[in-house]
Coordinates of C-alpha atoms in Angstrom, one line a residue:
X189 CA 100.7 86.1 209.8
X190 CA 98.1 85.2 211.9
X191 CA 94.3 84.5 211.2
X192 CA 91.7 85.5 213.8
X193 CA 89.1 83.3 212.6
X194 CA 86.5 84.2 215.5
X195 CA 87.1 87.5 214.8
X196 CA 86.1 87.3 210.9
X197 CA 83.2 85.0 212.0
X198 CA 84.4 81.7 211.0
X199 CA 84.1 79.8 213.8
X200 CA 81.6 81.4 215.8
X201 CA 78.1 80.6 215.5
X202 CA 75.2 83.5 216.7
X203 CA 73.9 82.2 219.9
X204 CA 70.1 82.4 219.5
X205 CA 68.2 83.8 222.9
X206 CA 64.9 82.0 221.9
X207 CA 62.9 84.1 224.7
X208 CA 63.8 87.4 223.1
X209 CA 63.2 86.4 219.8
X210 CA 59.7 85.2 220.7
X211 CA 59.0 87.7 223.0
X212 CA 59.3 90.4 220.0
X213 CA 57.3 88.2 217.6
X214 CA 54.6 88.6 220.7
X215 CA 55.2 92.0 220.9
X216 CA 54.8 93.1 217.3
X217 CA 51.7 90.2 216.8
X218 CA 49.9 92.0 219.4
X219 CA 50.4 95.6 218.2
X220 CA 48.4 94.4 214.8
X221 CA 46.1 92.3 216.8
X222 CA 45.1 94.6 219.5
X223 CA 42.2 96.3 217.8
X224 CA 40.4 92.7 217.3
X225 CA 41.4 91.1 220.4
X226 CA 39.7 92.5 223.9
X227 CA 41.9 91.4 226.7
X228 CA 38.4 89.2 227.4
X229 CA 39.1 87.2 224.8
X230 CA 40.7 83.7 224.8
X231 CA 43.5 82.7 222.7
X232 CA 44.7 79.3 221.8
X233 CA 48.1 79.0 221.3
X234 CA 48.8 75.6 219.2
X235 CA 51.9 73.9 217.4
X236 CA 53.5 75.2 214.7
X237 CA 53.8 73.2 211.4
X238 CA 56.6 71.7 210.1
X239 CA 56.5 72.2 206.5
X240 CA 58.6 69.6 205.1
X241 CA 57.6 67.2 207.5
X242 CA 53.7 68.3 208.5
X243 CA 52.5 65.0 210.1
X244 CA 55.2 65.4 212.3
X245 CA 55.8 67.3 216.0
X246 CA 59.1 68.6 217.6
X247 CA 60.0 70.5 220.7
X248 CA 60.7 73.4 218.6
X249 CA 57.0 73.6 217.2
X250 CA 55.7 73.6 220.5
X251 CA 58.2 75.5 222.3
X252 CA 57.6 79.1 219.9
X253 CA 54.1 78.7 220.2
X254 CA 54.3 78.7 224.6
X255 CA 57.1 81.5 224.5
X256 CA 54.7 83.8 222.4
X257 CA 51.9 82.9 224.5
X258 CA 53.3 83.8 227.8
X259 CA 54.6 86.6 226.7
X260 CA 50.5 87.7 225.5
X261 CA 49.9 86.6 228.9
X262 CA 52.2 88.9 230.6
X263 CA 50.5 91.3 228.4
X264 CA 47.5 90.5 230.1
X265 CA 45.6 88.5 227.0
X266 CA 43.9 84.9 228.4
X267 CA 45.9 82.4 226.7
X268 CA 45.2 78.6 226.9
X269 CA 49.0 77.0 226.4
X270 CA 47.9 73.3 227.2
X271 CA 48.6 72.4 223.4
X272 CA 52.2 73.5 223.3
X273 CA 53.1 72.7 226.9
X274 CA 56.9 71.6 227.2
X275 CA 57.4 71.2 230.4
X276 CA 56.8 68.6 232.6
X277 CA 55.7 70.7 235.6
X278 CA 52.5 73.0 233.6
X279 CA 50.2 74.0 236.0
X280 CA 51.2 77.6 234.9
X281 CA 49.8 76.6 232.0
X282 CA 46.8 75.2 232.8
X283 CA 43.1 77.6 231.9
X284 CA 42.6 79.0 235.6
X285 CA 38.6 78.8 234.5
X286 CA 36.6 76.2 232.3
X287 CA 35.6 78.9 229.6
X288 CA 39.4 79.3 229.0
X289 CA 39.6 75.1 228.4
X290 CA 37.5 75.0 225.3
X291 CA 38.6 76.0 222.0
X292 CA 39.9 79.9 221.6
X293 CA 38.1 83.0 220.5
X294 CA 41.9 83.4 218.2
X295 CA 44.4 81.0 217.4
X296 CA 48.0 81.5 217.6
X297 CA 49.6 79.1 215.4
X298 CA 51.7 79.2 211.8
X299 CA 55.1 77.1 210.6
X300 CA 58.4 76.9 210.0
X301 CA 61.2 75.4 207.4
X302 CA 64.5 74.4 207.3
X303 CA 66.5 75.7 205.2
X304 CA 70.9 75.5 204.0
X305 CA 71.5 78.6 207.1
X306 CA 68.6 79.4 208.7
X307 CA 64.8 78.5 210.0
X308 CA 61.9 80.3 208.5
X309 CA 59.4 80.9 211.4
X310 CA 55.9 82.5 209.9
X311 CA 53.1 83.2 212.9
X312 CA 49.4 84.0 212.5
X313 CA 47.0 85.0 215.0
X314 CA 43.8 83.8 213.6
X315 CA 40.1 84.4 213.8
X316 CA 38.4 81.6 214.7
X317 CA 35.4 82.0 213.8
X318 CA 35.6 83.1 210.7
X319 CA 39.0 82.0 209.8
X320 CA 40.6 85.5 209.2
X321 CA 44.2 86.2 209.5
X322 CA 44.5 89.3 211.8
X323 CA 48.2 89.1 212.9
X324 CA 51.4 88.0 210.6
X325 CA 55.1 88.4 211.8
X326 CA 57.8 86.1 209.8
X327 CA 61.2 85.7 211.1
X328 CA 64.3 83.9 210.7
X329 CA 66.8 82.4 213.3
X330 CA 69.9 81.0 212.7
X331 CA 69.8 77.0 212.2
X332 CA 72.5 76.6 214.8
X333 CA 73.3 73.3 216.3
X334 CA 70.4 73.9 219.1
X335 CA 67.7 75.2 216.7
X336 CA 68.3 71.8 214.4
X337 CA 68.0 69.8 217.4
X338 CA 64.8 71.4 218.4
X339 CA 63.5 71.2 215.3
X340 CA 64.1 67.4 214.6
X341 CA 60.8 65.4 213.9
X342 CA 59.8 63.4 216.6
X343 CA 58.4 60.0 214.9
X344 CA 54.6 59.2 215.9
X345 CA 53.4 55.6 216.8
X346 CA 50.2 54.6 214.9
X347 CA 48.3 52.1 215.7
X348 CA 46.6 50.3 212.8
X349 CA 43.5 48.4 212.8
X350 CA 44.5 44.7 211.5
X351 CA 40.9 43.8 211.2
X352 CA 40.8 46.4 208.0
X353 CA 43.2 44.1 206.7

């Protein structure tokens, strides 16, 4: 008897289309935010935090942040992605004026975990000014090979004063 172990799932692993994925977060963060956020206002899109490691960056909590920011940008919202920029080449997303350089109107930020299976991803659109969360979507993706990879801590040099020594 044979076994078709791709067939029952076994060996395949989900391939994860990050773009689609944060594309619908976009979609759906938008459709709670839209009746705070004029397409005048400016949005700051910034890392996401890592929860067991929070002192810590990785391409993954920059990378979620940028793909749901163009996406509001193709939507026509003013986003400022110079925070979660990973590419090298980001004069796409650089402010086109100086009002757009300085801090956002709303922030578009929130975190993710690890966990045995999957990644935890929670987003927030935030008021800043007054603090108040006015968007939420949480969703999971599959902690493939790729998404573990993305999400690995990168380690920060610190410079320490000796002279407090």
């Amino acid at each position: 008897m044979f076994l078709d172990t791709a067939a029952n799932g076994i060996f395949v692993q989900e391939e994860v289309n990050f773009s689609e994925k944060n594309y619908a977060a976009a979609d759906y963060l938008i459709q709670q935010a839209k009746s705070y956020i004029s397409r005048y206002a400016h949005i700051e899109a910034r890392p996401l935090t890592d929860v067991q490691q929070p002192d810590m960056g990785s391409t993954f909590s920059k990378m979620v942040p940028e793909q749901i920011g163009i996406r509001l940008s193709q939507l026509g919202y003013r986003v400022n992605l110079g925070r979660v920029a990973t590419a090298e080449d980001t004069n796409y997303l650089k402010p086109s004026d100086e009002s757009l350089s300085k801090s956002g109107d709303f922030i578009l930020s929130g975190s993710f975990m690890r966990n045995r299976t999957d990644m935890d991803v929670s987003m927030r659109i935030i008021d800043a000014e007054n603090n108040q969360v006015i968007a939420v979507f949480d969703y999971k993706l599959p902690l493939t090979r790729e998404v573990a990879e993305l999400a690995k801590p990168k380690p920060k040099i610190i410079r320490l004063d000796s002279s407090a020594y």
